[in-house]
GROMACS .gro file of C-alpha atoms in nm:
model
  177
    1UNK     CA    1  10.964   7.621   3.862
    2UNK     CA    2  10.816   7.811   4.150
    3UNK     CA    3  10.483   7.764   3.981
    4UNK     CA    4  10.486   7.411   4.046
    5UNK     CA    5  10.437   7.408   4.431
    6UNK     CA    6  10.077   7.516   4.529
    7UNK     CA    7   9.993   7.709   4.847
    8UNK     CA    8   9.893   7.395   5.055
    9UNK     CA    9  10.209   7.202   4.974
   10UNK     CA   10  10.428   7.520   5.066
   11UNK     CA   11  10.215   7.550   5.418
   12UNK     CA   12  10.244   7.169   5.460
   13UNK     CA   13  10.598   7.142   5.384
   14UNK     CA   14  10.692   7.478   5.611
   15UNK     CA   15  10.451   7.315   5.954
   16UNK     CA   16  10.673   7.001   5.883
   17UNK     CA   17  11.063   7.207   5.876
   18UNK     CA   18  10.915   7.422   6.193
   19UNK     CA   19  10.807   7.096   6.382
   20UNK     CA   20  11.130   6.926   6.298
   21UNK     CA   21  11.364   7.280   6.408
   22UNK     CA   22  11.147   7.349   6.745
   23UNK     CA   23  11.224   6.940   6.841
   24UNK     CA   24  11.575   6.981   6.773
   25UNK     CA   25  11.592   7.269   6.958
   26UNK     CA   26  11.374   7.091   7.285
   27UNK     CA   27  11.601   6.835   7.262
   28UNK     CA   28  11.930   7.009   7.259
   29UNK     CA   29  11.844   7.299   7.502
   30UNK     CA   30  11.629   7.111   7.737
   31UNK     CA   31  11.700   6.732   7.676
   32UNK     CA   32  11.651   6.650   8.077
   33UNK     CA   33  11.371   6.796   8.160
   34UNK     CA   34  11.181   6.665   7.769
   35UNK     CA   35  11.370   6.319   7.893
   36UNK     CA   36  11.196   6.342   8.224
   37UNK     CA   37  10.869   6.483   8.068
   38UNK     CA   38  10.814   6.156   7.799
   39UNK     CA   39  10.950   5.917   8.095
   40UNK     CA   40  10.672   6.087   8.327
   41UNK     CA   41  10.866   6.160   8.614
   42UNK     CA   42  10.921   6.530   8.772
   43UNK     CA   43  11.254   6.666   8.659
   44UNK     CA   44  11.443   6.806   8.963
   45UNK     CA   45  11.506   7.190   8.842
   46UNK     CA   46  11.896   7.256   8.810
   47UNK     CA   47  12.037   7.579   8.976
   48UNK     CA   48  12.375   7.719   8.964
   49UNK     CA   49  12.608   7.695   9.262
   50UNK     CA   50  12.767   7.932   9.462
   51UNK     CA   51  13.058   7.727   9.464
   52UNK     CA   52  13.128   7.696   9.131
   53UNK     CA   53  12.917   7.933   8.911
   54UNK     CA   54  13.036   7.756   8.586
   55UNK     CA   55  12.921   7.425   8.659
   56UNK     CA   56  12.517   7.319   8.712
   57UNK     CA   57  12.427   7.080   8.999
   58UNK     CA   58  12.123   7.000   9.142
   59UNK     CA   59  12.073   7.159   9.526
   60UNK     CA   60  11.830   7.014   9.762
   61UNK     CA   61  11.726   7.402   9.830
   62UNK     CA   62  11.757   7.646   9.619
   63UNK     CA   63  11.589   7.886   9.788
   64UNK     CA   64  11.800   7.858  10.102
   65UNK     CA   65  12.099   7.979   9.892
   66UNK     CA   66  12.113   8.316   9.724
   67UNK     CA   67  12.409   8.417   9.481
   68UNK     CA   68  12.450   8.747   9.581
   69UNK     CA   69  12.257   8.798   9.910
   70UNK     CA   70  11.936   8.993  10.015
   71UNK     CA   71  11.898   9.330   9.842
   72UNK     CA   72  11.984   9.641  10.008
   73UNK     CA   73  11.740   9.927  10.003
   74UNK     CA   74  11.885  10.236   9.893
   75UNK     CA   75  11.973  10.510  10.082
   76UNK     CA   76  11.726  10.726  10.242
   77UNK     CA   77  11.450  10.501  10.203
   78UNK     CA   78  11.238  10.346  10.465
   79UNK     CA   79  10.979  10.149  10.539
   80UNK     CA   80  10.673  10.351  10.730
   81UNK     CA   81  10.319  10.301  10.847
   82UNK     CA   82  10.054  10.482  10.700
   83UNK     CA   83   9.972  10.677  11.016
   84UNK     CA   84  10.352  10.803  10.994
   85UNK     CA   85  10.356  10.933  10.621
   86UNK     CA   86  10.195  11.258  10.528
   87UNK     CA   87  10.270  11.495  10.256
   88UNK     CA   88  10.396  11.866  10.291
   89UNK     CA   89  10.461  12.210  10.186
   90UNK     CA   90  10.678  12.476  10.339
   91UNK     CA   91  10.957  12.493  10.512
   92UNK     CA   92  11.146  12.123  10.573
   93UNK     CA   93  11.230  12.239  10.951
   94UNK     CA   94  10.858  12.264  11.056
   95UNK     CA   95  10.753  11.893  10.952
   96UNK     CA   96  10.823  11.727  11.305
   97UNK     CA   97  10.615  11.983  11.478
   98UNK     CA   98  10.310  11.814  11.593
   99UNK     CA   99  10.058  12.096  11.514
  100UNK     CA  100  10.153  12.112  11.161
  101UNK     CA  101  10.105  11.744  11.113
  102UNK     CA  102   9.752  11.778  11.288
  103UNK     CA  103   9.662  12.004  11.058
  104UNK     CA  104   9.751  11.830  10.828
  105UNK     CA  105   9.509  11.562  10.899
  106UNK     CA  106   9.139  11.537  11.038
  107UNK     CA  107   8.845  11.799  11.028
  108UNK     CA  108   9.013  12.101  10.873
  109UNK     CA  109   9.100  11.963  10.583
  110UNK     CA  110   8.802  11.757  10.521
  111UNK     CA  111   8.606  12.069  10.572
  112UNK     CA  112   8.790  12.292  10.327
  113UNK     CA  113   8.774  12.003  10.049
  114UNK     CA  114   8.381  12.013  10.074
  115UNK     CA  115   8.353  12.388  10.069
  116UNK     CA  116   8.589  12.367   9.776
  117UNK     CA  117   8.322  12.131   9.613
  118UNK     CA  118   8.028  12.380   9.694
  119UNK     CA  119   8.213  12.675   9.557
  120UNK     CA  120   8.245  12.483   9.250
  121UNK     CA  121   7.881  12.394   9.211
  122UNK     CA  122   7.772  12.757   9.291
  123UNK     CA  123   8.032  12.868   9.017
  124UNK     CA  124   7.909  12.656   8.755
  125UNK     CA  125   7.538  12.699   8.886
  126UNK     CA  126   7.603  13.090   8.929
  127UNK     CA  127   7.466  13.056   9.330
  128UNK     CA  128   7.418  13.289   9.539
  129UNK     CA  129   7.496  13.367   9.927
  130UNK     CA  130   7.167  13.241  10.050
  131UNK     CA  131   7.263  12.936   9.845
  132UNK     CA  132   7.611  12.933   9.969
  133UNK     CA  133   7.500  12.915  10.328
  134UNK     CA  134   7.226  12.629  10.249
  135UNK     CA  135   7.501  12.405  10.165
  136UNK     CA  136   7.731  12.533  10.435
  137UNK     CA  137   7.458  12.415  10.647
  138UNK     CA  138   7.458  12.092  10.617
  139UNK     CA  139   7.836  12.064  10.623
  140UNK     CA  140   7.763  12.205  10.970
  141UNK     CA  141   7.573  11.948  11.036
  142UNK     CA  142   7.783  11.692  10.925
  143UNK     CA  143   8.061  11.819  11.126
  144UNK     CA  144   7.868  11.850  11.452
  145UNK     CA  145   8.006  12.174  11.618
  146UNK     CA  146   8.262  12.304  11.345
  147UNK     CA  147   8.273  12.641  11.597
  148UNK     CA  148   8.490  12.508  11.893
  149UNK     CA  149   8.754  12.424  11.658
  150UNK     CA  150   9.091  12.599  11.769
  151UNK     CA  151   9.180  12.552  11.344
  152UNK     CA  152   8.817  12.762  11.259
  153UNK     CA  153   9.012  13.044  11.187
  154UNK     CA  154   9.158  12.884  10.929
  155UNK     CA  155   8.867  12.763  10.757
  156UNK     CA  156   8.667  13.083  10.782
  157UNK     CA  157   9.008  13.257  10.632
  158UNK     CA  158   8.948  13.013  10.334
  159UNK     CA  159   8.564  13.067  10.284
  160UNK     CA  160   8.653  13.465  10.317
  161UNK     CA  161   8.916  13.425   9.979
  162UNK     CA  162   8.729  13.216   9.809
  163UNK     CA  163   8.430  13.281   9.815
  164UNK     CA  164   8.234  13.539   9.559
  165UNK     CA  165   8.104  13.719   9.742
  166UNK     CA  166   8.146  13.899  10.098
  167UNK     CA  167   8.096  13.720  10.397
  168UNK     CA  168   8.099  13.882  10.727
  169UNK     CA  169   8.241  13.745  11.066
  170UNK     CA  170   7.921  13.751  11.220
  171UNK     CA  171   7.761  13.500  10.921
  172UNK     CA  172   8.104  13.276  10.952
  173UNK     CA  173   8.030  13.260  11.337
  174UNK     CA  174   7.662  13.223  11.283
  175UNK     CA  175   7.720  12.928  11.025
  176UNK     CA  176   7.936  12.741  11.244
  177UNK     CA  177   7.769  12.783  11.592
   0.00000   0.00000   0.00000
């Protein structure tokens, strides 16, 4: 029996149920607004109350009312600007002090991330000193006068353990000035 229905009568006849089952559903589900849609006017969009959460009515503004208020942000959680958030280690006591967060941010770190870079290109171009203090160079000079820095200490500290080779004070304080 099967045999007797081809493909296209099967298709035809299963487009026509699906048409007919997705209209019954607009029209049970959302008869008022598929009312207002063939009439051409704008339906008015329905909202629950507060009053009475069962029942729908329409509200004039239904932004003006919420059901269960504003949010509440949770615990702990603030809203900052980005000059007041920076990112630590160490101990939690020491992050108000004002000379950790200014080391933090500005020249030092800058400074250490680009010589960070140039040991990495002399490592995978097996460099040398003379070629480490070519590119130091023009860091120098990118930095104006990286030598009256208070934090230089800390930056030659970092070129002295990384670096592959030995550097003297006199060539950190020769580089700089």
């Amino acid at each position: 029996m099967l045999q007797q229905f081809s493909w296209t009568t099967f298709l035809i006849f299963f487009a026509v149920l699906s048409a007919l089952w997705y209209l019954a559903l607009l029209l049970t589900v959302f008869r008022k607004d598929a009312i207002a849609f063939l009439s051409g006017s704008a339906a008015e969009p329905t909202t629950i109350s507060v009053g009475n959460a069962g029942s729908a009515d329409k509200q004039a503004d239904p932004v003006e009312q919420e059901i269960m208020g504003k949010s509440k942000m949770p615990e702990g959680l603030e809203v900052v600007s980005m000059g007041a958030l920076s990112f630590s280690v160490g101990d939690p006591s020491a992050y108000n002090d004002e000379n950790l967060k200014s080391d933090q941010l500005g020249l030092v770190p800058d400074v250490i991330q680009e010589l960070k870079e140039i040991f990495g290109i002399l490592e995978k171009e097996d460099g040398t000193k003379q070629d480490f203090f070519s590119l130091a160079a023009m860091i120098s000079e990118k930095y104006g006068r990286i030598g009256s820095n208070p934090n230089i200490g800390k930056i030659n500290e970092f070129i002295r353990d990384h670096a592959p080779f030995a550097v003297t004070l006199q060539e950190l304080e020769y580089l700089w000035d």
